[in-house]
Amino acid sequence: MDAPRPAAAPPGRAAARAAPTVIDHLALAVFACAPQVLGGVRLRGPATPQRDAWIAALRASLPPDMPLRRLPLLAGGDALDASLDLAATLATGRAVQRTGVIAELRGGVALLAMAERVAPVTASRLSAALDAGELAVVALDEGDEPDEAPPAALCERLALHVEPVPAAEAPDPAALARARAHWREVACDDAWLRGLVATGEALGVPSARAAWQALCAARIVAALDGRDCVEETDAACAAALVIAPRATRVPPPPPAEDAAPPPPPPPPPDDTDSSEHEHDVPDSAMEDRLIEAAAAALPPGLLAHLMAGLSRSRGAASAGRSG
C-alpha cells in the first residue's frame, strides 16, 4: 500500500472539495478494528446516499455484539445519563429510573446527527464517555462554513476525519477479524513515533492525543495488510488519516538546495558498538517523507483556507512594519 498522493485541484477551484482518495476508503476499516481506542470518526458533508452507504458498511463491519445506534436529535444530558422517569414514578408511586443512552450503548458506537449543532453540555458528556472508553462516536457534521463545526473538545477525541464521505463497502471480514485480534501486537519503532510527532508539529497539530491516535492507526494499517511491524507506508497512511485533516498551517518549505548541509555527527567511540545508538539520532529524511505524505493528503479546500490565512497574516505583518 503506497502513501497517498491525491491529484492537485484544478486551477481556480482550490476551495472545491476533493474527490475521495484511497485514504478516505481506508478510514472505515481502520475505525472498525478499534472504535473505542480511536474514539470515533467525523464525517463532514451533507446527507447523501454515499454517507448512508458508508454507515451501512460500518454497521456490517462491526462485531455482531457491538451496537450502533443513532442518538436522539439534539439529545440533552437527561437523555444521555440515567435519570428519574417522572411519568412512570407518578403512575407507580415509586421511583423509576430511566436508563441513559450512554449506558445502553456501552461498548458500542453512537451516531451523532447534526453534530455541528450539538449542545455544549452534550459534547462535554460525550467527551467524558470517550475518555473513559465507554463508547465511540460517528459525528455526522453537515456544516457548510468553517465555523459550523462540532465543539473542538469533541473533535479532538475523534481520531479520523473524512471529507467528502466516499461510498464505501465493507472490508474483507477475514482480514478485519485478524487485524482486530492482533493489531496491538504489531511492533513499532520509536523512529516512526518521532516522525508522527514531527509531522504534527509541522502542520500545527502539537496534540499528544493526535500523535497517539496516529500511532494506533499505523499499527492497525499494518495489521490490515498482514504485517507484524509498522513500515513507512503504514506511518504515512496514519499521518494522512489522523494528522492531515487537523492541520492549522502549511508545512515549512524544504531547505534550499544550495544551503550548506549540516556537519556530520561525531563518530562513536571505538569501544562502543554503533548499532546500539542507531535509533538515537532522528531520521530527518524519514520525518520529511511523513510530512510530505500528510501534506499531500490535505484537502484542497483546507489547503486553500490555510494559504489564505497565511497570506492575510503576512499582509498584516507587512502593513505593521510599514506603519
Rosetta silent file (secondary structure, phi, psi, omega in degrees, C-alpha in Angstrom):
SEQUENCE: MDAPRPAAAPPGRAAARAAPTVIDHLALAVFACAPQVLGGVRLRGPATPQRDAWIAALRASLPPDMPLRRLPLLAGGDALDASLDLAATLATGRAVQRTGVIAELRGGVALLAMAERVAPVTASRLSAALDAGELAVVALDEGDEPDEAPPAALCERLALHVEPVPAAEAPDPAALARARAHWREVACDDAWLRGLVATGEALGVPSARAAWQALCAARIVAALDGRDCVEETDAACAAALVIAPRATRVPPPPPAEDAAPPPPPPPPPDDTDSSEHEHDVPDSAMEDRLIEAAAAALPPGLLAHLMAGLSRSRGAASAGRSG
SCORE:     score description
SCORE:     0.000 S_00000001
   1 L     0.000  121.612 -176.031    0.000    0.000    0.000 S_00000001
   2 L   -86.899  154.945  175.200    1.569    3.232   -1.148 S_00000001
   3 L   -62.069  147.777 -174.403    1.463    6.533    0.661 S_00000001
   4 L   -67.362  138.752  176.019   -1.412    8.723   -0.542 S_00000001
   5 L  -139.110   72.467  179.869   -0.813   11.036   -3.463 S_00000001
   6 L   -66.712  151.567 -179.317   -4.125   12.695   -4.386 S_00000001
   7 L   -69.570  150.116  179.613   -4.197   14.777   -7.548 S_00000001
   8 L   -70.397  151.831  179.373   -3.897   18.520   -7.247 S_00000001
   9 L   -70.945  148.903  178.368   -7.048   20.616   -7.552 S_00000001
  10 L   -62.516  151.407  179.373   -7.658   22.338  -10.908 S_00000001
  11 L   -58.466  138.721  177.923   -6.542   25.973  -11.112 S_00000001
  12 L    82.675   -3.023 -179.874   -9.126   28.377   -9.797 S_00000001
  13 L  -129.087   35.116 -176.953  -11.013   25.680   -7.888 S_00000001
  14 L   -64.531  -25.593 -178.477   -8.692   25.171   -4.927 S_00000001
  15 L   -85.245   -5.133 -179.807  -11.551   25.639   -2.488 S_00000001
  16 L   -72.061  154.107  179.575  -13.652   22.860   -4.038 S_00000001
  17 L   -71.618  141.345 -177.668  -13.970   19.608   -2.167 S_00000001
  18 L   -77.644  159.778  172.439  -11.551   16.934   -3.259 S_00000001
  19 L   -73.323  150.544  179.107  -12.525   13.567   -4.656 S_00000001
  20 L   -59.600  141.775  178.427  -12.265   10.712   -2.154 S_00000001
  21 L  -107.667  175.769  177.065   -8.825    9.131   -2.002 S_00000001
  22 H   -59.741  -29.682  178.780   -7.697    5.654   -1.008 S_00000001
  23 H   -64.444  -41.882 -179.951   -7.138    7.088    2.462 S_00000001
  24 H   -60.306  -38.833  178.997  -10.820    8.016    2.791 S_00000001
  25 H   -72.043  -31.183 -179.897  -11.812    4.433    1.985 S_00000001
  26 H   -70.752  -25.606 -175.736   -9.228    3.058    4.419 S_00000001
  27 H   -57.913  -38.619 -178.335  -10.687    5.063    7.310 S_00000001
  28 H   -62.552  -47.548 -178.676  -13.690    2.744    7.654 S_00000001
  29 H   -65.007  -40.752  179.821  -11.592   -0.402    8.043 S_00000001
  30 H   -63.078  -45.597 -179.606   -9.201    1.275   10.480 S_00000001
  31 H   -65.691  -40.341 -177.651  -12.045    2.549   12.654 S_00000001
  32 H   -65.004  -20.906  178.803  -13.912   -0.774   12.586 S_00000001
  33 H   -72.754  -37.107 -174.233  -10.847   -2.509   14.050 S_00000001
  34 L  -150.977   71.057 -176.377  -10.768   -0.467   17.273 S_00000001
  35 H   -60.060  -47.328 -176.066  -13.661    2.005   17.644 S_00000001
  36 H   -69.547  -29.430  178.828  -13.263    2.731   21.352 S_00000001
  37 H   -71.276  -43.879 -178.178   -9.483    3.143   21.054 S_00000001
  38 H   -81.844  -12.048  175.723   -9.713    5.616   18.167 S_00000001
  39 L    86.307  -48.450 -179.325  -12.672    7.435   19.710 S_00000001
  40 E   162.382 -173.756 -178.647  -14.629    8.000   16.549 S_00000001
  41 E  -132.052  138.932  172.154  -14.974    9.428   13.064 S_00000001
  42 E  -105.761  110.891  177.390  -16.108   12.838   11.902 S_00000001
  43 E   -96.513  107.445 -176.093  -17.971   12.530    8.601 S_00000001
  44 E  -102.041  120.329  179.873  -18.199   16.036    7.183 S_00000001
  45 L   152.291  167.230 -178.204  -20.645   16.626    4.381 S_00000001
  46 L   -70.911  166.797  175.538  -24.368   16.668    3.584 S_00000001
  47 L   -69.662  116.926 -176.869  -26.681   13.699    3.915 S_00000001
  48 L  -137.628  164.144  173.355  -26.128   11.703    0.716 S_00000001
  49 H   -58.633  -31.693  178.453  -26.526    8.120   -0.466 S_00000001
  50 H   -64.050  -41.393  178.920  -22.746    7.818   -0.165 S_00000001
  51 H   -66.222  -40.408  177.182  -22.907    8.678    3.524 S_00000001
  52 H   -61.747  -39.622  178.875  -25.731    6.191    4.068 S_00000001
  53 H   -66.949  -36.533  178.414  -23.669    3.524    2.301 S_00000001
  54 H   -62.869  -46.015 -179.344  -20.653    4.367    4.494 S_00000001
  55 H   -65.871  -39.998  177.846  -22.700    3.943    7.673 S_00000001
  56 H   -63.897  -39.476  178.063  -24.234    0.701    6.384 S_00000001
  57 H   -66.243  -38.075  177.006  -20.754   -0.645    5.567 S_00000001
  58 H   -64.155  -43.963  179.384  -19.575    0.305    9.042 S_00000001
  59 H   -57.812  -40.935  179.793  -22.561   -1.462   10.604 S_00000001
  60 H   -72.619  -19.585 -176.496  -21.693   -4.600    8.639 S_00000001
  61 H   -91.493  -18.221 -179.175  -18.023   -4.359    9.667 S_00000001
  62 L   -76.060  155.378  174.715  -18.535   -4.103   13.422 S_00000001
  63 L   -58.290  149.027 -176.855  -18.679   -7.234   15.606 S_00000001
  64 L   -58.199  -29.383 -177.700  -22.223   -8.619   15.881 S_00000001
  65 L   -90.804    8.313 -179.742  -22.380   -7.819   19.600 S_00000001
  66 L  -102.200  110.409 -177.104  -21.321   -4.171   19.158 S_00000001
  67 L   -72.691  148.749  171.647  -24.395   -1.908   18.930 S_00000001
  68 E  -129.512  116.992 -172.251  -24.563    1.072   16.593 S_00000001
  69 E  -137.700  141.972  177.611  -27.380    3.464   17.431 S_00000001
  70 E   -79.441  129.275  176.157  -28.386    6.961   16.410 S_00000001
  71 L   -70.443  148.300  175.901  -28.512    9.425   19.299 S_00000001
  72 L   -57.909  142.129 -178.228  -31.745   11.354   19.717 S_00000001
  73 L   -58.121  128.016  179.781  -31.653   14.628   17.780 S_00000001
  74 L    53.054   41.962 -178.947  -30.208   17.391   19.972 S_00000001
  75 L   -64.085  137.874  177.503  -30.177   14.988   22.939 S_00000001
  76 L   -97.986 -178.157 -177.308  -29.522   16.645   26.296 S_00000001
  77 H   -62.455  -30.915 -179.544  -27.822   15.378   29.401 S_00000001
  78 H   -67.950  -25.768  178.033  -31.042   13.876   30.778 S_00000001
  79 H   -84.166  -26.172 -177.270  -31.249   11.558   27.751 S_00000001
  80 H   -79.938  -36.686 -176.222  -27.594   10.531   27.901 S_00000001
  81 L  -111.682  162.056  177.240  -27.441    9.565   31.571 S_00000001
  82 L   -60.549  139.023 -178.259  -29.755    7.673   33.885 S_00000001
  83 E  -150.504  169.623 -179.173  -32.493    9.904   35.253 S_00000001
  84 E   -76.706  126.902  175.299  -35.801    9.741   37.040 S_00000001
  85 L   -84.810   97.169 -172.357  -38.744    8.768   34.825 S_00000001
  86 H   -62.396  -44.489 -178.353  -41.264   11.211   36.238 S_00000001
  87 H   -61.956  -45.319  179.670  -44.304    9.823   34.415 S_00000001
  88 H   -68.446  -33.779  178.738  -43.608    6.236   35.484 S_00000001
  89 H   -65.078  -43.649  179.154  -42.811    7.357   39.026 S_00000001
  90 H   -67.972  -33.988 -177.464  -46.150    9.157   39.351 S_00000001
  91 H   -73.876  -34.806 -176.162  -48.025    6.235   37.818 S_00000001
  92 H   -99.370  -16.431 -178.674  -46.490    3.560   40.050 S_00000001
  93 L    78.039   11.927  176.786  -45.927    5.556   43.203 S_00000001
  94 L  -140.518  158.018 -176.799  -42.289    4.517   43.418 S_00000001
  95 L   -67.689  127.239  178.243  -39.080    5.857   41.938 S_00000001
  96 L  -121.661  122.788 -179.446  -38.467    4.543   38.436 S_00000001
  97 E   -91.349  137.894  174.619  -35.117    5.187   36.801 S_00000001
  98 E   -95.683  129.262  179.941  -34.799    5.706   33.061 S_00000001
  99 L   -71.278  133.541  179.482  -31.704    4.109   31.512 S_00000001
 100 L   -78.971  159.904 -178.758  -29.475    6.633   29.758 S_00000001
 101 H   -63.338  -38.761 -178.399  -28.318    6.284   26.166 S_00000001
 102 H   -62.857  -41.119  177.533  -24.653    6.035   27.189 S_00000001
 103 H   -64.927  -38.806  179.309  -25.402    3.083   29.454 S_00000001
 104 H   -68.548  -29.638 -177.229  -27.396    1.397   26.681 S_00000001
 105 L   -98.501   10.113 -176.029  -24.574    1.988   24.203 S_00000001
 106 L   -55.440  125.896 -177.258  -21.704    0.965   26.473 S_00000001
 107 L    81.662    6.656 -178.351  -19.091   -0.701   24.313 S_00000001
 108 L  -117.347 -158.621 -176.523  -20.854    0.386   21.115 S_00000001
 109 E  -126.603  131.545  179.133  -20.922    3.216   18.590 S_00000001
 110 E  -104.259  131.118  172.797  -23.163    6.290   18.729 S_00000001
 111 E   -91.734  115.917 -177.301  -24.290    8.097   15.570 S_00000001
 112 E  -102.173  100.346 -179.871  -24.436   11.803   16.397 S_00000001
 113 L   -74.587  150.012  179.269  -26.701   13.524   13.870 S_00000001
 114 L    48.428   51.425 -175.053  -26.255   17.250   13.146 S_00000001
 115 H   -62.416  -24.945 -179.872  -23.028   17.211   15.132 S_00000001
 116 H   -69.832  -12.293  179.742  -22.314   20.834   14.162 S_00000001
 117 H  -112.336   11.334 -176.145  -25.294   21.863   16.310 S_00000001
 118 L   -63.430  139.540 -179.934  -24.623   19.684   19.335 S_00000001
 119 L   -69.664  146.905 -179.846  -25.170   21.447   22.643 S_00000001
 120 H   -56.123  -38.432 -179.258  -22.061   22.117   24.759 S_00000001
 121 H   -66.153  -35.878  177.647  -23.430   20.025   27.645 S_00000001
 122 H   -69.139  -44.010  178.358  -23.970   17.088   25.299 S_00000001
 123 H   -61.424  -38.923  179.382  -20.491   17.437   23.782 S_00000001
 124 H   -64.652  -43.175 -179.116  -18.978   17.597   27.267 S_00000001
 125 H   -68.361  -40.380  177.241  -20.761   14.423   28.393 S_00000001
 126 H   -65.232  -37.506  177.961  -19.817   12.569   25.217 S_00000001
 127 H   -62.318  -41.069  178.090  -16.202   13.700   25.611 S_00000001
 128 H   -64.948  -39.306  178.346  -16.129   12.263   29.126 S_00000001
 129 H   -66.302  -36.422  177.187  -17.581    8.992   27.846 S_00000001
 130 H   -66.794  -41.236  178.153  -14.934    8.869   25.108 S_00000001
 131 H   -61.489  -35.167 -179.069  -12.158    9.471   27.640 S_00000001
 132 L   -83.797   -3.303 -179.031  -13.494    6.579   29.727 S_00000001
 133 L    69.967   25.201 -177.524  -13.694    4.282   26.687 S_00000001
 134 L   -75.710  -30.981 -177.648  -17.413    3.759   27.212 S_00000001
 135 L  -159.745  178.529  172.224  -18.309    4.176   23.550 S_00000001
 136 E  -123.418  161.438 -174.218  -17.232    5.556   20.187 S_00000001
 137 E  -129.782  132.416  166.987  -18.863    8.336   18.181 S_00000001
 138 E  -107.095  106.122 -176.574  -19.545    8.827   14.488 S_00000001
 139 E   -89.144  117.984  178.197  -20.221   12.567   14.200 S_00000001
 140 E   -91.784   97.200 -173.946  -22.346   13.485   11.182 S_00000001
 141 E   -98.529  110.818 -178.802  -21.173   17.038   10.523 S_00000001
 142 L  -104.973   16.598  179.815  -23.286   18.817    7.906 S_00000001
 143 L   -65.486  141.376  179.154  -21.804   22.274    8.410 S_00000001
 144 L   -95.754  -34.971 -177.451  -21.075   24.286    5.269 S_00000001
 145 L   -98.255  156.403 -179.487  -18.910   27.044    6.708 S_00000001
 146 L   -57.585  -32.099 -179.050  -15.629   26.589    8.625 S_00000001
 147 L   -83.476   -4.025  174.565  -17.222   27.952   11.804 S_00000001
 148 L   -94.025   91.026 -174.295  -20.084   25.440   11.541 S_00000001
 149 L  -150.586  157.026  174.535  -18.407   22.528   13.259 S_00000001
 150 L   -61.531  160.208  178.529  -18.815   20.314   16.311 S_00000001
 151 L   -54.867  144.072 -175.776  -17.184   21.588   19.526 S_00000001
 152 H   -60.114  -36.252 -178.827  -13.402   21.400   19.427 S_00000001
 153 H   -62.304  -35.823  178.582  -13.240   19.228   22.543 S_00000001
 154 H   -73.891  -45.292  179.618  -15.325   16.564   20.818 S_00000001
 155 H   -61.313  -33.679  179.489  -13.436   16.733   17.503 S_00000001
 156 H   -59.552  -30.194 -176.010  -10.150   16.403   19.396 S_00000001
 157 L   -90.989   -6.751  178.355  -11.229   12.965   20.592 S_00000001
 158 L   -96.205  111.344 -171.851  -12.278   11.662   17.174 S_00000001
 159 L   -65.501  -35.968 -169.638   -9.174   10.222   15.555 S_00000001
 160 E  -112.643  132.266  176.233  -10.460   10.120   11.973 S_00000001
 161 E  -122.750  123.816 -176.210  -11.909   12.975    9.909 S_00000001
 162 E  -121.652  124.827  176.350  -13.328   12.132    6.463 S_00000001
 163 L  -156.093  125.630   -7.892  -14.373   14.740    3.877 S_00000001
 164 L   -74.977  168.151 -176.757  -16.005   14.172    1.470 S_00000001
 165 L   -82.836  121.301 -179.661  -17.638   10.914    2.502 S_00000001
 166 L   -82.156  161.421  172.756  -16.976    8.154   -0.054 S_00000001
 167 L   -81.438   95.872 -171.996  -19.398    5.395   -0.996 S_00000001
 168 L   -94.509  158.944  172.405  -17.635    2.676    0.937 S_00000001
 169 L  -118.697  154.972 -179.939  -18.051   -1.073    1.026 S_00000001
 170 L   -63.183  133.861  179.004  -17.454   -3.341    3.995 S_00000001
 171 L   -68.547  171.813 -179.652  -13.822   -4.536    4.067 S_00000001
 172 L   -58.760  121.045 -175.529  -12.848   -8.185    3.876 S_00000001
 173 H   -60.869  -37.401 -178.296  -14.254   -9.812    7.052 S_00000001
 174 H   -66.239  -46.200  178.752  -11.352  -12.236    7.447 S_00000001
 175 H   -64.149  -38.023  179.429   -8.694   -9.519    7.203 S_00000001
 176 H   -65.114  -42.479  179.918  -10.708   -7.318    9.528 S_00000001
 177 H   -65.343  -41.395  178.709  -11.044  -10.064   12.136 S_00000001
 178 H   -64.272  -43.976 -179.595   -7.310  -10.831   12.032 S_00000001
 179 H   -65.187  -40.206  179.849   -6.387   -7.158   12.360 S_00000001
 180 H   -61.537  -35.079 -176.693   -8.861   -6.646   15.199 S_00000001
 181 H   -81.857  -26.099 -168.891   -7.313   -9.548   17.114 S_00000001
 182 H  -123.493   -0.056 -173.513   -3.629   -8.765   16.516 S_00000001
 183 H   -64.009  -29.837  179.665   -3.096   -5.031   15.871 S_00000001
 184 H   -67.558  -20.663 -179.628   -1.978   -4.416   19.457 S_00000001
 185 H   -87.635   -6.185 -179.248    0.857   -6.901   18.913 S_00000001
 186 L   -69.056  128.135 -179.790    2.245   -5.017   15.908 S_00000001
 187 E   -79.604  148.729  178.279    5.691   -3.631   16.727 S_00000001
 188 L  -141.660  121.480  178.604    6.518   -0.008   16.009 S_00000001
 189 L   -66.819  145.916  179.111    9.972    1.510   16.107 S_00000001
 190 H   -58.809  -25.318 -179.280   10.335    4.707   18.125 S_00000001
 191 H   -62.435  -35.376  179.329   11.541    6.441   14.965 S_00000001
 192 H   -69.965  -37.067  176.497    8.034    6.276   13.490 S_00000001
 193 H   -63.881  -41.722  176.407    6.544    7.810   16.609 S_00000001
 194 H   -62.270  -37.985  179.170    9.100   10.637   16.407 S_00000001
 195 H   -66.006  -39.134  178.591    8.178   11.085   12.765 S_00000001
 196 H   -67.882  -38.590  176.458    4.450   11.333   13.550 S_00000001
 197 H   -63.793  -43.922  178.766    5.148   13.877   16.296 S_00000001
 198 H   -63.775  -35.834  177.766    7.308   15.906   13.901 S_00000001
 199 H   -64.587  -43.359  177.145    4.534   15.752   11.285 S_00000001
 200 H   -60.652  -42.409  179.639    2.039   17.119   13.806 S_00000001
 201 H   -65.253  -39.552 -178.733    4.371   19.971   14.725 S_00000001
 202 H   -66.278  -32.152 -178.289    4.992   20.819   11.058 S_00000001
 203 L   -98.103    9.464  177.630    1.244   21.014   10.334 S_00000001
 204 L    75.011   32.762  177.466    0.383   22.891   13.519 S_00000001
 205 L  -123.870   77.708 -175.661   -1.092   19.886   15.359 S_00000001
 206 L   -83.621   17.518 -175.572    1.008   19.649   18.534 S_00000001
 207 L   -73.240  127.847  174.643   -1.553   17.427   20.295 S_00000001
 208 H   -66.644  -31.913  178.562   -0.130   14.409   22.100 S_00000001
 209 H   -63.067  -42.706 -179.841   -3.516   12.746   21.669 S_00000001
 210 H   -63.284  -40.230  179.149   -3.292   13.085   17.862 S_00000001
 211 H   -64.876  -40.421  178.734    0.194   11.537   17.825 S_00000001
 212 H   -67.488  -41.215  177.520   -1.004    8.614   19.944 S_00000001
 213 H   -63.080  -39.986  178.359   -4.074    8.125   17.725 S_00000001
 214 H   -64.992  -37.644  177.619   -1.849    8.189   14.638 S_00000001
 215 H   -62.774  -45.154  177.166    0.421    5.572   16.210 S_00000001
 216 H   -61.274  -42.711  179.848   -2.569    3.287   16.835 S_00000001
 217 H   -62.857  -38.955  179.207   -3.778    3.865   13.271 S_00000001
 218 H   -62.937  -41.028  179.035   -0.338    2.967   11.860 S_00000001
 219 H   -67.557  -36.909  178.179   -0.351   -0.328   13.750 S_00000001
 220 H   -67.582  -42.794  178.537   -3.888   -1.086   12.551 S_00000001
 221 H   -59.475  -43.131  177.918   -2.969   -0.338    8.915 S_00000001
 222 H   -62.160  -42.431  179.945   -0.007   -2.711    9.218 S_00000001
 223 H   -65.312  -37.385  178.104   -2.245   -5.399   10.743 S_00000001
 224 H   -63.002  -30.750  178.086   -4.804   -4.999    7.963 S_00000001
 225 L   -91.333    5.723  175.982   -2.025   -5.716    5.455 S_00000001
 226 L    79.811   19.788  179.141   -0.854   -8.719    7.459 S_00000001
 227 L   -99.823  152.364  179.232    2.384   -7.210    8.762 S_00000001
 228 L  -106.897   10.661  178.517    3.688   -7.566   12.300 S_00000001
 229 E  -148.766  137.421 -179.764    5.814   -4.398   12.204 S_00000001
 230 L   -68.861  131.865  176.235    4.984   -0.824   11.191 S_00000001
 231 L  -114.138  178.589 -174.877    6.612    0.274    7.938 S_00000001
 232 H   -61.331  -40.372 -179.333    6.874    3.657    6.258 S_00000001
 233 H   -63.601  -34.529  178.927    3.669    3.241    4.228 S_00000001
 234 H   -66.972  -44.784  179.067    1.728    2.473    7.424 S_00000001
 235 H   -66.036  -36.866  178.762    3.045    5.574    9.174 S_00000001
 236 H   -65.641  -42.067  177.192    2.356    7.690    6.077 S_00000001
 237 H   -63.135  -40.691  178.965   -1.239    6.465    5.903 S_00000001
 238 H   -64.080  -40.752  178.032   -1.685    7.200    9.607 S_00000001
 239 H   -63.109  -39.493  179.282   -0.326   10.724    9.164 S_00000001
 240 H   -71.015  -34.568 -178.346   -2.744   11.305    6.281 S_00000001
 241 H   -74.362  -45.487 -168.006   -5.693    9.820    8.191 S_00000001
 242 H  -100.590  -42.981 -170.080   -5.243   11.429   11.595 S_00000001
 243 H   -91.213  -43.671 -175.112   -2.962   14.468   11.347 S_00000001
 244 H   -56.739  -43.515 -177.976   -3.586   15.994    7.897 S_00000001
 245 H   -66.506  -14.938 -178.673   -7.306   16.783    8.433 S_00000001
 246 H   -99.417    4.798 -173.842   -6.441   18.741   11.602 S_00000001
 247 L   -56.818  138.265  176.387   -3.736   20.894   10.024 S_00000001
 248 L  -115.760   -2.441  175.933   -3.734   24.531   11.070 S_00000001
 249 L  -156.901  158.975  176.876   -0.803   25.648    8.921 S_00000001
 250 L   -79.621  148.073 -179.277    1.047   24.589    5.826 S_00000001
 251 L   -67.055  152.255  178.691    4.341   22.798    6.438 S_00000001
 252 L   -64.497  149.592  179.096    7.523   24.844    6.082 S_00000001
 253 L   -66.454  154.725  177.157    9.230   24.604    2.689 S_00000001
 254 L   -65.428  155.593  179.657   12.212   22.262    2.351 S_00000001
 255 L   -62.046  150.485  179.711   15.645   23.848    2.785 S_00000001
 256 L   -60.034  144.981 -177.060   17.228   25.405   -0.278 S_00000001
 257 L   -65.958  -27.849 -177.331   19.307   23.020   -2.338 S_00000001
 258 L   -88.435    2.553  179.099   22.304   25.330   -2.234 S_00000001
 259 L   -70.969  146.294 -179.208   22.253   25.549    1.564 S_00000001
 260 L   -69.200  132.510  179.829   25.263   24.051    3.249 S_00000001
 261 L   -68.329  152.164  178.859   24.496   20.617    4.719 S_00000001
 262 L   -67.063  152.756 -179.740   24.815   20.261    8.485 S_00000001
 263 L   -64.506  147.231 -179.680   28.073   18.780    9.746 S_00000001
 264 L   -67.506  152.676  178.484   28.021   15.002   10.213 S_00000001
 265 L   -67.170  152.944  179.712   27.645   13.707   13.774 S_00000001
 266 L   -64.832  147.183  179.845   30.853   12.704   15.549 S_00000001
 267 L   -67.488  152.340  178.470   31.786    9.027   15.206 S_00000001
 268 L   -70.023  157.785  176.926   31.044    6.770   18.186 S_00000001
 269 L   -58.145  154.492 -176.862   33.907    5.743   20.459 S_00000001
 270 L   -61.943  -31.210 -174.429   35.969    2.787   19.274 S_00000001
 271 L   -91.566   12.015 -178.997   34.870    0.613   22.199 S_00000001
 272 L  -118.192  134.963  177.561   31.158    1.169   21.606 S_00000001
 273 L   -73.665  119.359 -176.266   29.010   -0.758   19.179 S_00000001
 274 H   -65.087  -22.555 -179.345   27.498    1.825   16.862 S_00000001
 275 H   -67.026  -23.045  179.410   24.380   -0.338   16.371 S_00000001
 276 H   -66.501  -25.521 -176.441   23.383    0.367   19.975 S_00000001
 277 H  -109.607   18.303 -174.943   22.888    4.045   19.067 S_00000001
 278 L   -62.286  -34.094 -175.293   21.362    3.515   15.649 S_00000001
 279 L   -99.782    4.933 -179.236   17.960    4.853   16.740 S_00000001
 280 L   -77.051  -26.090 -178.103   19.237    7.666   18.977 S_00000001
 281 L   -95.186  121.719 -179.631   19.670   10.070   16.038 S_00000001
 282 L   -59.262  139.451  178.156   16.339   11.203   14.498 S_00000001
 283 L   -86.738   92.126 -175.509   15.953   10.186   10.858 S_00000001
 284 H   -64.451  -33.333  178.848   15.221   13.616    9.367 S_00000001
 285 H   -64.724  -40.941  178.420   14.759   12.173    5.894 S_00000001
 286 H   -64.817  -41.915  178.215   12.080    9.792    7.199 S_00000001
 287 H   -62.560  -39.181  178.486   10.326   12.639    9.023 S_00000001
 288 H   -62.577  -37.634 -179.641   10.371   14.712    5.831 S_00000001
 289 H   -68.953  -38.174  177.510    8.694   11.873    3.940 S_00000001
 290 H   -66.038  -41.876  177.989    5.933   11.564    6.536 S_00000001
 291 H   -62.255  -40.605  179.440    5.347   15.333    6.455 S_00000001
 292 H   -63.682  -41.766  179.866    5.212   15.201    2.659 S_00000001
 293 H   -64.776  -41.670  178.997    2.651   12.372    2.753 S_00000001
 294 H   -66.737  -41.382  179.523    0.467   14.248    5.247 S_00000001
 295 H   -64.737  -35.095  179.130    0.725   17.488    3.256 S_00000001
 296 H   -67.753  -24.269 -179.299   -0.245   15.643    0.076 S_00000001
 297 L   -89.544   -0.736  177.871   -3.411   14.426    1.826 S_00000001
 298 L   -62.838  128.111  175.945   -4.564   17.920    2.800 S_00000001
 299 L   -59.874  139.697 -179.491   -7.982   18.534    1.226 S_00000001
 300 H   -54.812  -37.280  178.370   -7.701   21.304   -1.384 S_00000001
 301 H   -62.908  -42.086  178.568  -10.360   23.333    0.421 S_00000001
 302 H   -68.048  -41.104  179.894   -8.406   23.156    3.675 S_00000001
 303 H   -62.096  -42.419  178.467   -5.141   23.931    1.911 S_00000001
 304 H   -63.967  -38.911  178.997   -6.673   26.996    0.257 S_00000001
 305 H   -64.126  -42.859 -179.925   -8.066   28.125    3.620 S_00000001
 306 H   -66.788  -40.611  179.625   -4.664   27.754    5.289 S_00000001
 307 H   -66.489  -36.416  177.969   -2.901   29.551    2.441 S_00000001
 308 H   -65.161  -41.753  177.971   -5.417   32.405    2.596 S_00000001
 309 H   -64.583  -37.967  177.676   -4.809   32.765    6.323 S_00000001
 310 H   -64.579  -41.004  179.737   -1.058   32.737    5.742 S_00000001
 311 H   -65.188  -40.641  179.568   -1.380   35.477    3.106 S_00000001
 312 H   -64.496  -41.433 -178.677   -3.521   37.618    5.412 S_00000001
 313 H   -66.928  -37.250  178.363   -1.069   37.264    8.281 S_00000001
 314 H   -67.851  -38.235  178.371    1.857   38.176    6.047 S_00000001
 315 H   -64.591  -40.872  178.384   -0.053   41.190    4.715 S_00000001
 316 H   -65.374  -40.090  179.177   -0.852   42.383    8.226 S_00000001
 317 H   -65.636  -40.059  178.764    2.756   41.981    9.291 S_00000001
 318 H   -64.866  -41.043  178.627    3.944   43.919    6.270 S_00000001
 319 H   -64.652  -37.193  179.126    1.474   46.716    6.946 S_00000001
 320 H   -65.156  -41.419  178.187    2.600   46.879   10.570 S_00000001
 321 H   -66.542  -37.376 -178.848    6.249   47.253    9.582 S_00000001
 322 H   -64.232  -42.381  178.885    5.301   49.825    7.004 S_00000001
 323 L   -66.706    0.000    0.000    3.458   51.932    9.587 S_00000001
